[in-house]
Each structure stands twice: as structure tokens, then as C-alpha cells.
Short mmCIF file of C-alpha atoms in Angstrom, two decimals:
data_model
loop_
_atom_site.label_atom_id
_atom_site.label_comp_id
_atom_site.label_asym_id
_atom_site.label_seq_id
_atom_site.Cartn_x
_atom_site.Cartn_y
_atom_site.Cartn_z
CA UNK A 1 6.29 5.85 -17.87
CA UNK A 2 9.17 4.84 -16.24
CA UNK A 3 9.77 4.65 -12.36
CA UNK A 4 11.90 4.78 -10.20
CA UNK A 5 12.94 1.92 -9.62
CA UNK A 6 10.88 -1.82 -9.16
CA UNK A 7 10.08 -1.67 -5.42
CA UNK A 8 6.75 0.37 -4.68
CA UNK A 9 4.45 0.79 -1.27
CA UNK A 10 1.02 -0.36 -2.18
CA UNK A 11 -1.87 1.97 -1.27
CA UNK A 12 -3.61 0.60 1.93
CA UNK A 13 -7.10 1.92 3.67
CA UNK A 14 -5.77 3.54 6.82
CA UNK A 15 -1.68 3.07 6.76
CA UNK A 16 -0.45 4.69 4.49
CA UNK A 17 -0.19 8.16 6.24
CA UNK A 18 2.15 10.20 5.10
CA UNK A 19 4.31 9.05 7.66
CA UNK A 20 4.07 5.34 7.16
CA UNK A 21 5.32 6.78 3.65
CA UNK A 22 8.15 8.64 5.06
CA UNK A 23 8.97 5.78 7.49
CA UNK A 24 8.85 3.62 3.51
CA UNK A 25 10.92 6.05 2.01
CA UNK A 26 14.25 6.01 4.42
CA UNK A 27 14.04 2.19 4.27
CA UNK A 28 13.71 1.46 0.44
CA UNK A 29 10.54 2.44 -1.43
CA UNK A 30 11.48 3.94 -4.67
CA UNK A 31 7.76 5.35 -4.83
CA UNK A 32 4.10 4.53 -3.06
CA UNK A 33 0.80 5.25 -2.80
CA UNK A 34 -1.67 7.71 -1.23
CA UNK A 35 -4.47 5.65 0.77
CA UNK A 36 -7.98 5.23 -1.70
CA UNK A 37 -9.21 8.43 -1.44
CA UNK A 38 -12.84 8.25 -3.00
CA UNK A 39 -13.93 10.94 -5.96
CA UNK A 40 -17.40 12.28 -4.57
CA UNK A 41 -14.60 13.29 -1.27
CA UNK A 42 -12.79 15.37 -2.72
CA UNK A 43 -15.29 18.10 -3.68
CA UNK A 44 -17.27 17.66 -0.67
CA UNK A 45 -15.27 17.14 1.80
CA UNK A 46 -11.70 18.70 0.82
CA UNK A 47 -9.78 19.63 3.85
CA UNK A 48 -9.88 15.22 4.88
CA UNK A 49 -8.66 14.95 1.27
CA UNK A 50 -5.87 17.51 1.77
CA UNK A 51 -4.44 15.94 4.76
CA UNK A 52 -3.70 12.88 2.85
CA UNK A 53 -2.39 13.93 -0.38
CA UNK A 54 1.47 13.54 -1.12
CA UNK A 55 4.15 15.95 1.05
CA UNK A 56 5.92 18.24 -1.24
CA UNK A 57 8.94 16.50 -0.58
CA UNK A 58 7.47 12.95 -1.10
CA UNK A 59 10.17 11.57 -3.81
CA UNK A 60 8.14 9.36 -6.59
CA UNK A 61 4.28 9.37 -4.72
CA UNK A 62 0.21 8.37 -6.60
CA UNK A 63 -2.65 9.77 -5.58
CA UNK A 64 -4.73 6.79 -5.78
CA UNK A 65 -8.82 7.30 -6.23
CA UNK A 66 -11.88 5.11 -6.14
CA UNK A 67 -15.74 5.50 -7.06
CA UNK A 68 -18.40 4.76 -9.38
CA UNK A 69 -19.92 7.63 -10.81
CA UNK A 70 -18.14 8.72 -14.23
CA UNK A 71 -19.01 12.34 -13.24
CA UNK A 72 -17.19 12.39 -9.91
CA UNK A 73 -14.66 10.41 -11.01
CA UNK A 74 -13.34 13.03 -14.38
CA UNK A 75 -14.15 15.61 -11.93
CA UNK A 76 -11.07 13.99 -9.01
CA UNK A 77 -8.66 12.99 -11.67
CA UNK A 78 -8.55 16.45 -13.29
CA UNK A 79 -8.56 18.46 -10.16
CA UNK A 80 -6.06 16.56 -8.35
CA UNK A 81 -3.67 15.87 -11.09
CA UNK A 82 -0.74 17.48 -10.52
CA UNK A 83 -1.00 17.25 -6.96
CA UNK A 84 1.57 13.66 -7.06
CA UNK A 85 3.99 12.33 -8.95
CA UNK A 86 1.05 10.15 -10.99
CA UNK A 87 -3.44 9.36 -11.01
CA UNK A 88 -3.47 5.40 -10.21
CA UNK A 89 -7.17 4.71 -10.44
CA UNK A 90 -9.09 1.60 -7.80
CA UNK A 91 -10.22 -1.48 -9.72
CA UNK A 92 -9.20 -4.26 -7.39
CA UNK A 93 -10.83 -3.32 -4.22
CA UNK A 94 -12.84 -6.06 -2.78
CA UNK A 95 -13.76 -4.72 -0.18
CA UNK A 96 -18.15 -5.16 -0.07
CA UNK A 97 -19.02 -1.91 0.90
CA UNK A 98 -17.11 -1.00 -1.55
CA UNK A 99 -18.69 -3.25 -4.38
CA UNK A 100 -21.68 -2.88 -3.69
CA UNK A 101 -21.38 0.30 -4.83
CA UNK A 102 -19.64 0.14 -7.92
CA UNK A 103 -16.43 0.89 -6.90
CA UNK A 104 -12.78 -0.56 -6.79
CA UNK A 105 -12.86 -4.81 -8.22
CA UNK A 106 -16.56 -4.21 -9.37
CA UNK A 107 -14.74 -2.15 -12.22
CA UNK A 108 -13.60 -5.36 -13.66
CA UNK A 109 -17.10 -7.36 -13.58
CA UNK A 110 -17.57 -5.82 -16.54
CA UNK A 111 -14.90 -5.62 -18.77
CA UNK A 112 -16.53 -2.71 -21.34
CA UNK A 113 -17.38 -0.19 -17.82
CA UNK A 114 -13.73 -0.73 -17.36
CA UNK A 115 -12.42 -0.15 -20.81
CA UNK A 116 -14.57 3.13 -20.98
CA UNK A 117 -13.70 4.59 -17.57
CA UNK A 118 -9.89 4.58 -18.90
CA UNK A 119 -9.88 5.78 -21.42
CA UNK A 120 -12.60 8.37 -20.17
CA UNK A 121 -10.30 9.18 -17.10
CA UNK A 122 -7.05 9.22 -19.94
CA UNK A 123 -8.94 12.47 -21.89
CA UNK A 124 -9.16 14.34 -18.63
CA UNK A 125 -5.57 13.59 -17.64
CA UNK A 126 -2.10 14.88 -19.08
CA UNK A 127 0.39 13.01 -16.95
CA UNK A 128 0.95 10.13 -15.55
CA UNK A 129 -1.90 7.67 -15.42
CA UNK A 130 -2.21 4.14 -13.68
CA UNK A 131 -4.52 1.58 -12.26
CA UNK A 132 -4.55 -0.80 -9.73
CA UNK A 133 -6.46 -3.75 -10.43
CA UNK A 134 -6.73 -7.72 -9.77
CA UNK A 135 -6.89 -10.74 -11.90
CA UNK A 136 -10.16 -10.63 -12.72
CA UNK A 137 -14.08 -10.60 -11.64
CA UNK A 138 -14.33 -14.17 -9.99
CA UNK A 139 -11.08 -15.57 -13.61
CA UNK A 140 -8.61 -14.39 -15.00
CA UNK A 141 -8.06 -12.27 -16.74
CA UNK A 142 -5.49 -10.53 -16.57
CA UNK A 143 -4.02 -10.54 -20.18
CA UNK A 144 -7.65 -8.77 -21.38
CA UNK A 145 -7.20 -6.33 -18.41
CA UNK A 146 -3.87 -5.39 -20.10
CA UNK A 147 -5.06 -4.97 -23.01
CA UNK A 148 -7.55 -2.78 -22.42
CA UNK A 149 -5.20 -1.09 -20.03
CA UNK A 150 -2.76 -0.60 -23.13
CA UNK A 151 -5.44 -0.04 -26.12
CA UNK A 152 -6.33 3.66 -23.26
CA UNK A 153 -3.30 4.86 -23.10
CA UNK A 154 -2.57 3.95 -19.48
CA UNK A 155 0.61 4.10 -18.04
CA UNK A 156 1.76 0.86 -16.53
CA UNK A 157 -0.28 -1.02 -14.25
CA UNK A 158 -0.49 -2.76 -11.32
CA UNK A 159 -2.01 -6.36 -10.30
CA UNK A 160 -2.65 -8.20 -7.14
CA UNK A 161 -2.82 -11.70 -8.14
CA UNK A 162 -5.92 -12.80 -7.15
CA UNK A 163 -9.71 -12.23 -8.52
CA UNK A 164 -12.05 -9.63 -6.75
CA UNK A 165 -13.82 -12.43 -5.59
CA UNK A 166 -11.04 -14.47 -3.48
CA UNK A 167 -10.59 -10.99 -1.77
CA UNK A 168 -7.88 -12.23 0.85
CA UNK A 169 -8.46 -15.71 0.64
CA UNK A 170 -6.19 -18.42 -0.78
CA UNK A 171 -2.86 -17.83 -1.91
CA UNK A 172 -2.07 -15.40 -5.23
CA UNK A 173 -1.39 -17.08 -8.40
CA UNK A 174 1.45 -14.85 -9.39
CA UNK A 175 2.01 -17.32 -12.20
CA UNK A 176 -1.20 -16.41 -13.85
CA UNK A 177 0.41 -13.01 -15.14
CA UNK A 178 2.76 -14.85 -16.98
CA UNK A 179 0.82 -14.69 -20.03
CA UNK A 180 -0.51 -11.16 -19.77
CA UNK A 181 3.60 -10.20 -19.17
CA UNK A 182 4.61 -11.11 -22.35
CA UNK A 183 1.47 -9.18 -24.23
CA UNK A 184 1.94 -6.16 -21.65
CA UNK A 185 3.46 -3.29 -23.51
CA UNK A 186 3.00 -1.41 -20.42
CA UNK A 187 5.09 -1.58 -16.25
CA UNK A 188 3.15 -4.20 -14.62
CA UNK A 189 3.92 -4.90 -11.55
CA UNK A 190 3.06 -7.55 -9.53
CA UNK A 191 1.08 -7.70 -5.26
CA UNK A 192 -0.19 -9.80 -2.98
CA UNK A 193 1.82 -12.57 -0.48
CA UNK A 194 4.66 -10.99 -0.69
CA UNK A 195 6.20 -11.26 2.61
CA UNK A 196 10.35 -11.86 2.53
CA UNK A 197 12.51 -10.44 -0.08
CA UNK A 198 12.08 -14.48 -1.01
CA UNK A 199 8.45 -14.01 -2.16
CA UNK A 200 8.87 -10.84 -3.92
CA UNK A 201 11.95 -12.61 -6.65
CA UNK A 202 9.94 -15.57 -6.55
CA UNK A 203 6.94 -13.65 -7.45
CA UNK A 204 8.70 -11.21 -10.38
CA UNK A 205 10.03 -15.29 -11.40
CA UNK A 206 6.71 -16.90 -12.01
CA UNK A 207 5.18 -13.74 -12.70
CA UNK A 208 7.20 -12.25 -15.25
CA UNK A 209 6.65 -9.14 -13.91
CA UNK A 210 8.75 -5.93 -14.14
CA UNK A 211 8.33 -5.04 -10.20
CA UNK A 212 6.68 -5.52 -7.09
CA UNK A 213 4.91 -4.02 -5.20
CA UNK A 214 4.88 -4.61 -1.18
CA UNK A 215 1.96 -3.66 0.89
CA UNK A 216 0.73 -5.97 4.11
CA UNK A 217 3.43 -7.71 4.76
CA UNK A 218 5.00 -3.79 5.25
CA UNK A 219 2.66 -2.95 8.52
CA UNK A 220 5.10 -2.39 11.24
CA UNK A 221 8.33 -3.66 8.77
CA UNK A 222 9.60 -1.67 6.92
CA UNK A 223 12.65 -2.82 6.29
CA UNK A 224 11.03 -5.86 3.87
CA UNK A 225 11.17 -3.11 1.13
CA UNK A 226 15.65 -2.53 1.30
CA UNK A 227 15.35 -6.13 1.95
CA UNK A 228 13.68 -6.86 -0.66
CA UNK A 229 15.76 -4.98 -3.19
CA UNK A 230 18.73 -5.64 -2.15
CA UNK A 231 18.30 -9.64 -2.19
CA UNK A 232 17.01 -8.65 -6.22
CA UNK A 233 20.86 -7.49 -6.46
CA UNK A 234 23.09 -8.77 -4.29
CA UNK A 235 21.26 -12.40 -3.09
CA UNK A 236 21.12 -11.19 0.84
CA UNK A 237 19.62 -9.01 3.46
CA UNK A 238 20.51 -7.96 6.27
CA UNK A 239 17.81 -8.35 9.19
CA UNK A 240 17.88 -5.99 11.84
CA UNK A 241 18.10 -6.14 15.73
CA UNK A 242 15.21 -6.03 18.34
CA UNK A 243 16.62 -2.23 19.54
CA UNK A 244 16.47 -1.30 15.64
CA UNK A 245 12.42 -1.65 15.25
CA UNK A 246 11.39 -0.76 19.00
CA UNK A 247 13.27 2.37 17.88
CA UNK A 248 11.63 3.16 14.44
CA UNK A 249 8.61 1.85 15.96
CA UNK A 250 8.82 4.85 18.64
CA UNK A 251 9.66 7.01 16.30
CA UNK A 252 6.69 6.30 13.74
CA UNK A 253 4.19 6.37 16.92
CA UNK A 254 6.08 10.26 17.42
CA UNK A 255 5.50 10.74 13.01
CA UNK A 256 1.78 9.44 13.45
CA UNK A 257 0.84 11.85 16.83
CA UNK A 258 2.51 14.84 14.84
CA UNK A 259 0.76 13.79 12.35
CA UNK A 260 -2.70 13.26 13.83
CA UNK A 261 -2.77 14.23 17.37
CA UNK A 262 -2.31 13.08 19.58
CA UNK A 263 -5.03 10.12 20.73
CA UNK A 264 -6.08 9.22 17.45
CA UNK A 265 -2.49 9.11 16.62
CA UNK A 266 -1.31 6.81 19.42
CA UNK A 267 -4.34 4.84 19.24
CA UNK A 268 -4.19 4.43 15.24
CA UNK A 269 -0.76 2.92 16.34
CA UNK A 270 -2.30 -0.13 18.05
CA UNK A 271 -2.33 -1.40 14.42
CA UNK A 272 1.12 -1.36 13.70
CA UNK A 273 2.41 -2.51 16.73
CA UNK A 274 2.53 -6.51 15.41
CA UNK A 275 4.01 -6.23 12.50
CA UNK A 276 7.26 -4.45 14.63
CA UNK A 277 7.30 -6.32 17.49
CA UNK A 278 6.47 -10.36 15.53
CA UNK A 279 8.75 -12.96 16.51
CA UNK A 280 10.56 -11.11 20.00
CA UNK A 281 9.82 -12.38 23.15
CA UNK A 282 7.44 -11.25 25.55
CA UNK A 283 5.91 -9.83 22.20
CA UNK A 284 2.20 -10.73 23.34
CA UNK A 285 2.04 -9.30 26.42
CA UNK A 286 3.38 -5.95 25.09
CA UNK A 287 0.78 -5.79 22.78
CA UNK A 288 -2.26 -6.55 25.74
CA UNK A 289 -0.58 -3.30 27.44
CA UNK A 290 -0.80 -1.16 23.89
CA UNK A 291 -3.99 -1.55 24.00
CA UNK A 292 -5.10 0.08 27.04
CA UNK A 293 -3.27 3.46 26.42
CA UNK A 294 -4.63 6.51 24.74
CA UNK A 295 -1.42 8.85 26.06
CA UNK A 296 1.55 9.61 23.75
CA UNK A 297 2.75 9.49 27.95
CA UNK A 298 1.16 6.50 28.82
CA UNK A 299 2.12 4.82 25.06
CA UNK A 300 5.28 5.69 25.57
CA UNK A 301 6.06 4.90 28.86
CA UNK A 302 4.22 1.00 28.37
CA UNK A 303 7.37 0.81 24.73
CA UNK A 304 10.28 1.85 26.93
CA UNK A 305 9.64 -0.08 29.47
CA UNK A 306 9.36 -3.01 26.73
CA UNK A 307 12.74 -2.59 24.99
CA UNK A 308 13.91 -2.91 29.02
CA UNK A 309 12.78 -6.15 29.36
CA UNK A 310 14.55 -7.10 26.26
CA UNK A 311 17.59 -5.89 26.86
CA UNK A 312 17.19 -7.51 29.96
CA UNK A 313 16.15 -11.09 28.58
CA UNK A 314 19.29 -9.61 25.70
CA UNK A 315 22.01 -9.71 28.49
CA UNK A 316 20.68 -12.87 30.01
CA UNK A 317 20.85 -14.76 26.88
CA UNK A 318 24.64 -13.30 26.06
#
């Protein structure tokens, strides 16, 4: 399996909906994932799942599915085949409520079970099948995990450089993938703690991986995708101005409300504004005001007020 390039947007529950993916593609992503979809929800909440699936004009978006029961997993993968560029098994989510039900990262607690799941999914999926996972349950089993994925016929593997038990504590150990990269004969992507183009380059060099998946670093900062591409190819990259950041934030908000509905689109956008305004003057005051609004009119008013404040500060400093 060949991916369009070596820089993708990772699946992020509660974030990577259609507006987020659309903006990410415009800013350098060459592939992306949906938010993770429960295997059972494909049949129990079809209207909800339908809204999560890729739009027909998305360049290369995979559908990520999670579950514990092979019966539901196989049904879901078969049902969703053709709904995206590829189908991906989530075998890495470290969230407690997911783990407790034997889903996500819990699949790595028993690698024989992990192997069985991949083999049986390969039997029902005719197209591209990938897996997003971690170094291991509580130790570095990445070589074994890659060998299992290859033997099962998986087309590509994405590995977050922490164990499941680590969650997001400590630091991602990119070097821990070095041996796995030597034996892996399918595309291997590294993720974890990639917050700058320099991080991405270091992760590739230390891990030996074929590509990177950008996740939390791209929240409210889609420029990171193109910056990473430019840095890897040319050794430099452009930094957006404050006004460019605010204008894109405004557009993202409008897209989000059009997609989710006004109130939900505004309220759910609250978690994105920290990324869009990181390091900007008076950002804390702006964020505090935005957290109180629920209508699009009020949200735009608060943004435009902040935008004018930034313009004034810039003209005075100039």
C-alpha cells in the first residue's frame, strides 16, 4: 500500500470531524482519519456514524473503528468497506473506559488475541487495512507487533511511541521503534509528541519510520502539517501571522457551526481556541470571554473584538 505522502493527520476523538479534516487537507495533510467509530454503533446508531464518515471529495481519509467483540468488528469492517480510502483498527487508545471494555489499547494486553483480530479482519476486508497502535501494553513489543501485522496482511501500521499503560504520561520514545523499522516491510508511521516540524524530523530520524502522524500538535494549528512538509523537504518553513491565525479560526468556527448546528458548533469549538491563540497577546482574556458564548453571533463578536485588539497592539508596537 502506498500513501500519498509521509505526513498525515491522526484520528482524534472529538476533534477530527469533517471541518477539521477539510482545513487540515488545505494546510498540508495528504491523508487523515475519521474520529474513531464504535463497531456496534455502525448498526445501533447509523445516522450518527454516517455524519462521521468521509465526504466524497476528501482526498484520502481512512475510517477508524474500535471494538472488542470480533463478531461486531467483522460486521462493521465489512459494512464500512468502500466508505473511505482505507479501514483502520484502533488498537492503541489508552482511555480507561475504552480499555476496561477490552477495546483500543486493550488488544495489546494479549498479542495472540491481537493477531487473531487482525487475521479475521483481513479475511473480510478486500481493500486497504491498517492498524493504529502503540509500542505495547506495558513494554516495547513493537517488533513483535509489526511482525504480527505483516503476517496478518495489514497494509500499513501507525505506532504511537508510548505504551498503553503510559497513556500520555512521560515522553514519547521515538527511538524505541528503531528495531521495528528494520524488520517492518509495510509502511510504518510514528506518532506521539510531534508539536513542531523539528519534532517530526527528529522522530523520523530516531525511529527509522517511513512517515509521521500529527495529532495533538495540529489542534488549532493546522499550519503544522505544511510546515512539517516544508521543513522535511527544504529545511525551512513559514510561520502564520496573528491575523492569519484569527481569520482561519473564524472560518473554522463557521464551518463547525454549519456542520454541527449553531450551539453545538460554538460550544465544541471552545477546545480549539487555545491552539489558534497560543502565544498571542491577551489570549487568556479572549479565551475566557469565548468560553461564555453559545451563539454564533456572540462568538464572532468576541473574535472580532479580539482581532481589533491585536491590530491595535501591532500598530502601536510598529
